[in-house]
Amino acid sequence: MNENIILSSRVRLARNVDGVPFKGINSASIATRALNALREQGSYMMHSINSLTGLEQTRLVERHLISKELIDCQGSAIIRDDNKVSVMVGEEDHIREQCILPGLHLREAYAELREIDRAIGKEFKFAFNPSFGYLTSCLTNIGTGMRASVMMFLPALALTDSIGRCIGGITRLNMAVRGVYGEGSKAEGYVYQISNQKTLGISENDIVASVENVATHMVESELKAREALMQVDPEGLRDKILRSYGIICNCYTMSKSEFMELIAFVKLGVYYNILSCSDHAALEKIITDVQPASLCLGQGRRLDVGERDKVRASICAKIQQIVCRIGG
Amino acid sequence: MNENIILSSRVRLARNVDGVPFKGINSASIATRALNALREQGSYMMHSINSLTGLEQTRLVERHLISKELIDCQGSAIIRDDNKVSVMVGEEDHIREQCILPGLHLREAYAELREIDRAIGKEFKFAFNPSFGYLTSCLTNIGTGMRASVMMFLPALALTDSIGRCIGGITRLNMAVRGVYGEGSKAEGYVYQISNQKTLGISENDIVASVENVATHMVESELKAREALMQVDPEGLRDKILRSYGIICNCYTMSKSEFMELIAFVKLGVYYNILSCSDHAALEKIITDVQPASLCLGQGRRLDVGERDKVRASICAKIQQIVCRIGG
């Protein structure tokens, strides 16, 4: 049930090479060494940002494998074949290692990341201060260099106008709440990212535990809100869900923001057993595939907004093969 | 192709019994005699309005078998089993005979009605003046006592804002344009009724011919408007049609006015070969079945608006069994 609310768990560690200035590094050379260090850890590919097309760069952002900032910095990315581990080189810090797993699996993500960090740490001497811990470009990351985050789908909290109060509570616990593409982005499709603010004076395991705690608490709040939402106007909600399903499966053209809105109601419909989904992974893949860059690369060329909206609608039509109405 | 635009053709004749005052007649006794006169003409049933429930009365109006006025007058109706011929007794005139046929078949409707009129005319001496013709309660019907009308589905003329100009032109030809339930009703679902204004100094055949002419001309105008509508914004129109189809097949609750709007786009979709319809009669039956009184009688009891809107949506779901998307 958590999977319907906690979409994914991500842990990242910020690392810098000792004795090298934070800014203006040769990212390609550090990335090559890091790739080499990961040889035994699985199958990785290195990508220099400037060797990728703009669409390929954006697709990596859409899939949360790199940050928008890495594109601005023209850094490099090392990405594991299963798209669960990536290492950014030359972003704000020299090295940012991350592991992203579906559902609530922060501990597993951190466990996996420790192996990655250990392997890379054999190749580089990390900037480290015995009193502070890992040194980072921005003070907000100093200490553990860790950010643990969960991507949460919170439509009922948003639709019952409870999300503001929840965000207030979370912020007081030193957690940050952001939109789906990180800092400054809005919560499109009712997806919120919750992460630790504190990186100093707290252990990695405690960070993971604290984010896990908040996430678990938020799941409970969202579940209560879903119950309340259904009680307030059961027929209106059912109608909205079924219309969203009808439009998404049949439209000829659909903007990204409308898609994000309607797919949220389709997913709510699956939660409420108004709709049934035979393949959750396929549904999530469609959500990724209709993002602008992924969509263009799927067609093999850059498309303008009007063309994208039509291709998006044609991809949406596949939803009726995996999601269907329960009880007619 | 006309069938998609001219929904039905109706001819009615107003008759009064000689020597009987226009108002305050005993409609049951006249109706019994008229029913008797029709014995050889087919299988008829007589209904006293006050022996019917309110729902049964309204259903007869929804099916165009009686007028709202007959209910107010507490008259009687004699209805042929196939619902194509009905005789109202005790409305504005003593006797109003009508024949309604699908598509453009005014001549056939008039031919059929002449037989009915002849049979009833054997039973009664009609009020008739050699200079004026048949005498009627209202001067607007004097002479032939005939109103010939066609029910036309004119969405493209309405959506391209050309309907006003067309109505102006028709009015100058001494024709009346009304909504789907006659005088004073609005054109719900883009359905308009066009009929002759003139009943005096013109033969029955000329009335039929003149309405047929106007209808044929309107079909041409509507077809041109449909072409124009598709040229102005082909993708927007296709999207609107497919969304209407998606909503109508999937919603949980739907008002009558929204239904009339969306079904118009579904029918346009069939015209444009965006949708295909395997059974036009079944689609028209659904449109009749979701009208308020027919819908309640289908459920065997009076329903409030909220219940009706849900039952309507469940009937709408059947549309996907007869209408489907062309080319996915």
PDB file of C-alpha atoms in Angstrom, chain A residues 40-283:
ATOM      1  CA  GLU A  40      33.917  -4.168  -9.587  1.00  0.00           C
ATOM      2  CA  GLN A  41      30.585  -2.666  -8.443  1.00  0.00           C
ATOM      3  CA  GLY A  42      28.443  -3.384 -11.505  1.00  0.00           C
ATOM      4  CA  SER A  43      27.944  -2.176 -15.036  1.00  0.00           C
ATOM      5  CA  TYR A  44      28.345   1.610 -15.338  1.00  0.00           C
ATOM      6  CA  MET A  45      28.392   4.053 -18.233  1.00  0.00           C
ATOM      7  CA  MET A  46      30.043   7.459 -18.142  1.00  0.00           C
ATOM      8  CA  HIS A  47      28.395  10.437 -19.900  1.00  0.00           C
ATOM      9  CA  SER A  48      30.004  13.841 -20.356  1.00  0.00           C
ATOM     10  CA  ILE A  49      27.106  16.285 -20.279  1.00  0.00           C
ATOM     11  CA  ASN A  50      28.478  18.168 -23.290  1.00  0.00           C
ATOM     12  CA  SER A  51      28.605  14.968 -25.350  1.00  0.00           C
ATOM     13  CA  LEU A  52      24.846  14.505 -24.882  1.00  0.00           C
ATOM     14  CA  THR A  53      22.103  16.253 -26.841  1.00  0.00           C
ATOM     15  CA  GLY A  54      19.852  18.623 -24.919  1.00  0.00           C
ATOM     16  CA  LEU A  55      17.073  16.025 -25.054  1.00  0.00           C
ATOM     17  CA  GLU A  56      19.311  13.307 -23.637  1.00  0.00           C
ATOM     18  CA  GLN A  57      20.373  15.633 -20.830  1.00  0.00           C
ATOM     19  CA  THR A  58      16.786  16.507 -19.956  1.00  0.00           C
ATOM     20  CA  ARG A  59      15.731  12.871 -20.033  1.00  0.00           C
ATOM     21  CA  LEU A  60      18.348  12.123 -17.348  1.00  0.00           C
ATOM     22  CA  VAL A  61      16.822  14.915 -15.238  1.00  0.00           C
ATOM     23  CA  GLU A  62      13.287  13.581 -15.828  1.00  0.00           C
ATOM     24  CA  ARG A  63      14.470  10.181 -14.591  1.00  0.00           C
ATOM     25  CA  HIS A  64      16.110  11.789 -11.536  1.00  0.00           C
ATOM     26  CA  LEU A  65      19.516  10.439 -12.551  1.00  0.00           C
ATOM     27  CA  ILE A  66      21.148  13.870 -12.677  1.00  0.00           C
ATOM     28  CA  SER A  67      20.241  17.359 -11.467  1.00  0.00           C
ATOM     29  CA  LYS A  68      19.511  20.354 -13.665  1.00  0.00           C
ATOM     30  CA  GLU A  69      22.576  21.967 -12.081  1.00  0.00           C
ATOM     31  CA  LEU A  70      24.877  19.290 -13.524  1.00  0.00           C
ATOM     32  CA  ILE A  71      23.811  20.450 -16.994  1.00  0.00           C
ATOM     33  CA  ASP A  72      24.627  24.084 -16.133  1.00  0.00           C
ATOM     34  CA  CYS A  73      28.008  22.977 -14.742  1.00  0.00           C
ATOM     35  CA  GLN A  74      28.697  20.834 -17.827  1.00  0.00           C
ATOM     36  CA  GLY A  75      29.827  18.002 -15.548  1.00  0.00           C
ATOM     37  CA  SER A  76      29.806  14.263 -16.046  1.00  0.00           C
ATOM     38  CA  ALA A  77      27.528  11.458 -14.919  1.00  0.00           C
ATOM     39  CA  ILE A  78      28.292   7.822 -14.238  1.00  0.00           C
ATOM     40  CA  ILE A  79      25.115   5.770 -14.378  1.00  0.00           C
ATOM     41  CA  ARG A  80      24.578   2.143 -13.490  1.00  0.00           C
ATOM     42  CA  ASP A  81      22.735   0.062 -16.111  1.00  0.00           C
ATOM     43  CA  ASP A  82      19.687  -0.448 -13.904  1.00  0.00           C
ATOM     44  CA  ASN A  83      19.328   3.346 -13.433  1.00  0.00           C
ATOM     45  CA  LYS A  84      19.349   2.906  -9.647  1.00  0.00           C
ATOM     46  CA  VAL A  85      22.802   4.287  -8.956  1.00  0.00           C
ATOM     47  CA  SER A  86      24.344   7.389 -10.432  1.00  0.00           C
ATOM     48  CA  VAL A  87      27.400   9.474  -9.645  1.00  0.00           C
ATOM     49  CA  MET A  88      27.500  13.121 -10.683  1.00  0.00           C
ATOM     50  CA  VAL A  89      30.922  14.663 -11.110  1.00  0.00           C
ATOM     51  CA  GLY A  90      31.455  18.414 -11.228  1.00  0.00           C
ATOM     52  CA  GLU A  91      28.117  19.578  -9.872  1.00  0.00           C
ATOM     53  CA  GLU A  92      28.127  21.778  -6.747  1.00  0.00           C
ATOM     54  CA  ASP A  93      30.474  19.210  -5.182  1.00  0.00           C
ATOM     55  CA  HIS A  94      33.164  17.265  -6.979  1.00  0.00           C
ATOM     56  CA  ILE A  95      31.315  13.997  -6.520  1.00  0.00           C
ATOM     57  CA  ARG A  96      27.707  13.261  -5.684  1.00  0.00           C
ATOM     58  CA  GLU A  97      26.777   9.640  -5.337  1.00  0.00           C
ATOM     59  CA  GLN A  98      23.135   8.612  -5.266  1.00  0.00           C
ATOM     60  CA  CYS A  99      21.013   5.522  -5.075  1.00  0.00           C
ATOM     61  CA  ILE A 100      17.286   5.638  -5.873  1.00  0.00           C
ATOM     62  CA  LEU A 101      14.947   2.703  -5.229  1.00  0.00           C
ATOM     63  CA  PRO A 102      11.190   2.373  -5.705  1.00  0.00           C
ATOM     64  CA  GLY A 103       8.968   2.461  -2.578  1.00  0.00           C
ATOM     65  CA  LEU A 104      10.203   3.094   0.965  1.00  0.00           C
ATOM     66  CA  HIS A 105      13.688   1.613   0.927  1.00  0.00           C
ATOM     67  CA  LEU A 106      15.952   4.295   2.374  1.00  0.00           C
ATOM     68  CA  ARG A 107      17.973   1.802   4.439  1.00  0.00           C
ATOM     69  CA  GLU A 108      18.586  -0.422   1.429  1.00  0.00           C
ATOM     70  CA  ALA A 109      19.489   2.615  -0.668  1.00  0.00           C
ATOM     71  CA  TYR A 110      21.953   3.777   1.949  1.00  0.00           C
ATOM     72  CA  ALA A 111      23.419   0.278   2.329  1.00  0.00           C
ATOM     73  CA  GLU A 112      23.977   0.097  -1.414  1.00  0.00           C
ATOM     74  CA  LEU A 113      25.420   3.592  -1.499  1.00  0.00           C
ATOM     75  CA  ARG A 114      27.955   2.808   1.233  1.00  0.00           C
ATOM     76  CA  GLU A 115      29.546   0.234  -1.072  1.00  0.00           C
ATOM     77  CA  ILE A 116      29.710   2.769  -3.870  1.00  0.00           C
ATOM     78  CA  ASP A 117      31.144   5.384  -1.529  1.00  0.00           C
ATOM     79  CA  ARG A 118      33.724   2.931  -0.169  1.00  0.00           C
ATOM     80  CA  ALA A 119      34.867   2.004  -3.683  1.00  0.00           C
ATOM     81  CA  ILE A 120      35.169   5.632  -4.802  1.00  0.00           C
ATOM     82  CA  GLY A 121      36.832   6.495  -1.489  1.00  0.00           C
ATOM     83  CA  LYS A 122      39.614   4.059  -2.317  1.00  0.00           C
ATOM     84  CA  GLU A 123      40.423   6.042  -5.466  1.00  0.00           C
ATOM     85  CA  PHE A 124      40.228   9.530  -3.912  1.00  0.00           C
ATOM     86  CA  LYS A 125      41.199  11.067  -0.612  1.00  0.00           C
ATOM     87  CA  PHE A 126      37.958  12.872   0.348  1.00  0.00           C
ATOM     88  CA  ALA A 127      38.057  16.340   1.950  1.00  0.00           C
ATOM     89  CA  PHE A 128      37.308  15.472   5.554  1.00  0.00           C
ATOM     90  CA  ASN A 129      37.673  17.321   8.854  1.00  0.00           C
ATOM     91  CA  PRO A 130      37.727  15.276  12.075  1.00  0.00           C
ATOM     92  CA  SER A 131      35.432  17.785  13.880  1.00  0.00           C
ATOM     93  CA  PHE A 132      32.979  18.511  11.053  1.00  0.00           C
ATOM     94  CA  GLY A 133      33.099  15.431   8.871  1.00  0.00           C
ATOM     95  CA  TYR A 134      32.960  15.641   5.072  1.00  0.00           C
ATOM     96  CA  LEU A 135      33.600  19.118   3.716  1.00  0.00           C
ATOM     97  CA  THR A 136      31.254  20.346   1.023  1.00  0.00           C
ATOM     98  CA  SER A 137      30.914  23.297  -1.312  1.00  0.00           C
ATOM     99  CA  CYS A 138      27.774  24.496   0.466  1.00  0.00           C
ATOM    100  CA  LEU A 139      27.637  24.582   4.250  1.00  0.00           C
ATOM    101  CA  THR A 140      24.178  22.990   4.262  1.00  0.00           C
ATOM    102  CA  ASN A 141      25.735  19.660   3.257  1.00  0.00           C
ATOM    103  CA  ILE A 142      28.716  19.585   5.580  1.00  0.00           C
ATOM    104  CA  GLY A 143      29.160  16.653   7.992  1.00  0.00           C
ATOM    105  CA  THR A 144      27.593  13.541   6.543  1.00  0.00           C
ATOM    106  CA  GLY A 145      27.122  15.107   3.106  1.00  0.00           C
ATOM    107  CA  MET A 146      23.951  13.105   3.063  1.00  0.00           C
ATOM    108  CA  ARG A 147      20.538  13.890   1.780  1.00  0.00           C
ATOM    109  CA  ALA A 148      17.942  11.189   2.238  1.00  0.00           C
ATOM    110  CA  SER A 149      14.646  11.828   0.504  1.00  0.00           C
ATOM    111  CA  VAL A 150      11.384  10.191  -0.351  1.00  0.00           C
ATOM    112  CA  MET A 151       9.121  11.062  -3.260  1.00  0.00           C
ATOM    113  CA  MET A 152       5.571  11.018  -1.995  1.00  0.00           C
ATOM    114  CA  PHE A 153       2.247  11.034  -3.858  1.00  0.00           C
ATOM    115  CA  LEU A 154      -0.060  13.048  -1.593  1.00  0.00           C
ATOM    116  CA  PRO A 155      -3.214  13.921  -3.563  1.00  0.00           C
ATOM    117  CA  ALA A 156      -5.690  13.581  -0.691  1.00  0.00           C
ATOM    118  CA  LEU A 157      -3.673  15.846   1.626  1.00  0.00           C
ATOM    119  CA  ALA A 158      -3.541  18.397  -1.188  1.00  0.00           C
ATOM    120  CA  LEU A 159      -7.212  18.070  -2.176  1.00  0.00           C
ATOM    121  CA  THR A 160      -8.405  18.359   1.434  1.00  0.00           C
ATOM    122  CA  ASP A 161      -6.214  21.450   1.884  1.00  0.00           C
ATOM    123  CA  SER A 162      -4.257  19.732   4.665  1.00  0.00           C
ATOM    124  CA  ILE A 163      -0.911  19.747   2.878  1.00  0.00           C
ATOM    125  CA  GLY A 164       0.037  23.245   4.087  1.00  0.00           C
ATOM    126  CA  ARG A 165      -0.369  22.243   7.718  1.00  0.00           C
ATOM    127  CA  CYS A 166       1.618  19.036   7.101  1.00  0.00           C
ATOM    128  CA  ILE A 167       4.434  20.914   5.397  1.00  0.00           C
ATOM    129  CA  GLY A 168       4.528  23.314   8.355  1.00  0.00           C
ATOM    130  CA  GLY A 169       4.877  20.388  10.751  1.00  0.00           C
ATOM    131  CA  ILE A 170       7.562  18.711   8.671  1.00  0.00           C
ATOM    132  CA  THR A 171       9.566  21.922   8.372  1.00  0.00           C
ATOM    133  CA  ARG A 172       9.609  22.270  12.156  1.00  0.00           C
ATOM    134  CA  LEU A 173      11.202  18.802  12.246  1.00  0.00           C
ATOM    135  CA  ASN A 174      14.084  20.164  10.134  1.00  0.00           C
ATOM    136  CA  MET A 175      12.844  18.502   7.010  1.00  0.00           C
ATOM    137  CA  ALA A 176      12.435  20.139   3.615  1.00  0.00           C
ATOM    138  CA  VAL A 177       9.410  19.674   1.340  1.00  0.00           C
ATOM    139  CA  ARG A 178       9.865  20.313  -2.376  1.00  0.00           C
ATOM    140  CA  GLY A 179       8.256  19.620  -5.734  1.00  0.00           C
ATOM    141  CA  VAL A 180       9.063  16.576  -7.812  1.00  0.00           C
ATOM    142  CA  TYR A 181      12.203  18.007  -9.475  1.00  0.00           C
ATOM    143  CA  GLY A 182      13.798  19.323  -6.285  1.00  0.00           C
ATOM    144  CA  GLU A 183      14.425  22.792  -4.978  1.00  0.00           C
ATOM    145  CA  GLY A 184      12.100  25.480  -6.354  1.00  0.00           C
ATOM    146  CA  SER A 185      10.017  23.111  -8.471  1.00  0.00           C
ATOM    147  CA  LYS A 186       6.296  22.874  -7.895  1.00  0.00           C
ATOM    148  CA  ALA A 187       4.427  19.813  -6.740  1.00  0.00           C
ATOM    149  CA  GLU A 188       3.060  18.758 -10.130  1.00  0.00           C
ATOM    150  CA  GLY A 189       0.778  15.734  -9.971  1.00  0.00           C
ATOM    151  CA  TYR A 190       0.575  16.025  -6.166  1.00  0.00           C
ATOM    152  CA  VAL A 191       4.106  14.603  -5.831  1.00  0.00           C
ATOM    153  CA  TYR A 192       6.240  16.007  -3.006  1.00  0.00           C
ATOM    154  CA  GLN A 193       9.855  15.349  -2.088  1.00  0.00           C
ATOM    155  CA  ILE A 194      10.613  15.191   1.631  1.00  0.00           C
ATOM    156  CA  SER A 195      14.231  15.261   2.760  1.00  0.00           C
ATOM    157  CA  ASN A 196      16.475  16.014   5.723  1.00  0.00           C
ATOM    158  CA  GLN A 197      17.803  19.533   6.192  1.00  0.00           C
ATOM    159  CA  LYS A 198      20.378  18.648   8.817  1.00  0.00           C
ATOM    160  CA  THR A 199      23.626  16.981   7.749  1.00  0.00           C
ATOM    161  CA  LEU A 200      25.903  17.940  10.615  1.00  0.00           C
ATOM    162  CA  GLY A 201      25.965  16.515  14.170  1.00  0.00           C
ATOM    163  CA  ILE A 202      23.792  13.563  13.248  1.00  0.00           C
ATOM    164  CA  SER A 203      24.765  10.120  11.998  1.00  0.00           C
ATOM    165  CA  GLU A 204      23.867   8.783   8.573  1.00  0.00           C
ATOM    166  CA  ASN A 205      21.687   6.108  10.138  1.00  0.00           C
ATOM    167  CA  ASP A 206      19.849   8.716  12.190  1.00  0.00           C
ATOM    168  CA  ILE A 207      19.169  10.803   9.086  1.00  0.00           C
ATOM    169  CA  VAL A 208      17.754   7.760   7.312  1.00  0.00           C
ATOM    170  CA  ALA A 209      15.667   6.882  10.371  1.00  0.00           C
ATOM    171  CA  SER A 210      14.334  10.431  10.762  1.00  0.00           C
ATOM    172  CA  VAL A 211      13.249  10.717   7.099  1.00  0.00           C
ATOM    173  CA  GLU A 212      11.746   7.242   7.288  1.00  0.00           C
ATOM    174  CA  ASN A 213       9.808   8.326  10.381  1.00  0.00           C
ATOM    175  CA  VAL A 214       8.431  11.437   8.758  1.00  0.00           C
ATOM    176  CA  ALA A 215       7.557   9.498   5.601  1.00  0.00           C
ATOM    177  CA  THR A 216       5.719   6.840   7.602  1.00  0.00           C
ATOM    178  CA  HIS A 217       3.835   9.518   9.464  1.00  0.00           C
ATOM    179  CA  MET A 218       2.931  11.228   6.184  1.00  0.00           C
ATOM    180  CA  VAL A 219       1.642   7.933   4.767  1.00  0.00           C
ATOM    181  CA  GLU A 220      -0.710   7.701   7.743  1.00  0.00           C
ATOM    182  CA  SER A 221      -1.873  11.283   7.243  1.00  0.00           C
ATOM    183  CA  GLU A 222      -2.415  10.702   3.531  1.00  0.00           C
ATOM    184  CA  LEU A 223      -4.393   7.512   4.227  1.00  0.00           C
ATOM    185  CA  LYS A 224      -6.612   9.377   6.702  1.00  0.00           C
ATOM    186  CA  ALA A 225      -7.074  12.178   4.195  1.00  0.00           C
ATOM    187  CA  ARG A 226      -8.040   9.635   1.523  1.00  0.00           C
ATOM    188  CA  GLU A 227     -10.699   8.276   3.833  1.00  0.00           C
ATOM    189  CA  ALA A 228     -11.969  11.794   4.564  1.00  0.00           C
ATOM    190  CA  LEU A 229     -11.932  12.724   0.877  1.00  0.00           C
ATOM    191  CA  MET A 230     -14.087   9.722   0.034  1.00  0.00           C
ATOM    192  CA  GLN A 231     -16.495  10.508   2.853  1.00  0.00           C
ATOM    193  CA  VAL A 232     -17.007  14.151   1.916  1.00  0.00           C
ATOM    194  CA  ASP A 233     -18.296  13.487  -1.599  1.00  0.00           C
ATOM    195  CA  PRO A 234     -18.044   9.806  -2.595  1.00  0.00           C
ATOM    196  CA  GLU A 235     -19.998  10.201  -5.810  1.00  0.00           C
ATOM    197  CA  GLY A 236     -18.254  13.375  -6.926  1.00  0.00           C
ATOM    198  CA  LEU A 237     -14.878  11.740  -6.324  1.00  0.00           C
ATOM    199  CA  ARG A 238     -15.847   8.551  -8.158  1.00  0.00           C
ATOM    200  CA  ASP A 239     -17.125  10.645 -11.051  1.00  0.00           C
ATOM    201  CA  LYS A 240     -13.924  12.720 -11.167  1.00  0.00           C
ATOM    202  CA  ILE A 241     -11.808   9.529 -11.153  1.00  0.00           C
ATOM    203  CA  LEU A 242     -13.829   7.836 -13.892  1.00  0.00           C
ATOM    204  CA  ARG A 243     -13.909  10.973 -16.060  1.00  0.00           C
ATOM    205  CA  SER A 244     -10.143  11.392 -15.641  1.00  0.00           C
ATOM    206  CA  TYR A 245      -9.750   7.782 -16.761  1.00  0.00           C
ATOM    207  CA  GLY A 246     -12.113   8.312 -19.709  1.00  0.00           C
ATOM    208  CA  ILE A 247     -10.298  11.437 -20.872  1.00  0.00           C
ATOM    209  CA  ILE A 248      -6.775  10.084 -20.417  1.00  0.00           C
ATOM    210  CA  CYS A 249      -7.583   6.917 -22.397  1.00  0.00           C
ATOM    211  CA  ASN A 250      -9.423   8.697 -25.208  1.00  0.00           C
ATOM    212  CA  CYS A 251      -8.109  12.234 -25.748  1.00  0.00           C
ATOM    213  CA  TYR A 252      -6.308  13.242 -28.933  1.00  0.00           C
ATOM    214  CA  THR A 253      -4.024  15.819 -27.367  1.00  0.00           C
ATOM    215  CA  MET A 254      -2.933  16.366 -23.753  1.00  0.00           C
ATOM    216  CA  SER A 255      -0.583  18.824 -22.052  1.00  0.00           C
ATOM    217  CA  LYS A 256       1.896  17.588 -19.475  1.00  0.00           C
ATOM    218  CA  SER A 257       0.211  19.472 -16.630  1.00  0.00           C
ATOM    219  CA  GLU A 258      -3.225  18.059 -17.496  1.00  0.00           C
ATOM    220  CA  PHE A 259      -1.686  14.603 -17.706  1.00  0.00           C
ATOM    221  CA  MET A 260      -0.116  14.956 -14.247  1.00  0.00           C
ATOM    222  CA  GLU A 261      -3.485  16.039 -12.843  1.00  0.00           C
ATOM    223  CA  LEU A 262      -5.520  13.262 -14.473  1.00  0.00           C
ATOM    224  CA  ILE A 263      -3.040  10.451 -13.802  1.00  0.00           C
ATOM    225  CA  ALA A 264      -3.169  11.415 -10.115  1.00  0.00           C
ATOM    226  CA  PHE A 265      -6.922  10.724 -10.133  1.00  0.00           C
ATOM    227  CA  VAL A 266      -6.413   7.472 -12.043  1.00  0.00           C
ATOM    228  CA  LYS A 267      -3.941   6.351  -9.359  1.00  0.00           C
ATOM    229  CA  LEU A 268      -6.390   7.402  -6.648  1.00  0.00           C
ATOM    230  CA  GLY A 269      -8.995   5.312  -8.476  1.00  0.00           C
ATOM    231  CA  VAL A 270      -6.713   2.284  -8.249  1.00  0.00           C
ATOM    232  CA  TYR A 271      -6.243   2.964  -4.533  1.00  0.00           C
ATOM    233  CA  TYR A 272     -10.011   3.157  -3.955  1.00  0.00           C
ATOM    234  CA  ASN A 273     -10.642  -0.004  -6.010  1.00  0.00           C
ATOM    235  CA  ILE A 274     -12.688   1.967  -8.498  1.00  0.00           C
ATOM    236  CA  LEU A 275     -10.086   1.084 -11.129  1.00  0.00           C
ATOM    237  CA  SER A 276      -7.777  -1.917 -11.201  1.00  0.00           C
ATOM    238  CA  CYS A 277      -4.205  -1.856 -12.446  1.00  0.00           C
ATOM    239  CA  SER A 278      -2.675  -5.080 -13.746  1.00  0.00           C
ATOM    240  CA  ASP A 279       0.873  -3.705 -13.988  1.00  0.00           C
ATOM    241  CA  HIS A 280       1.994  -0.892 -11.698  1.00  0.00           C
ATOM    242  CA  ALA A 281       5.513  -0.796 -13.142  1.00  0.00           C
ATOM    243  CA  ALA A 282       4.093  -0.336 -16.657  1.00  0.00           C
ATOM    244  CA  LEU A 283       1.908   2.518 -15.416  1.00  0.00           C
TER     245      LEU A 283
END
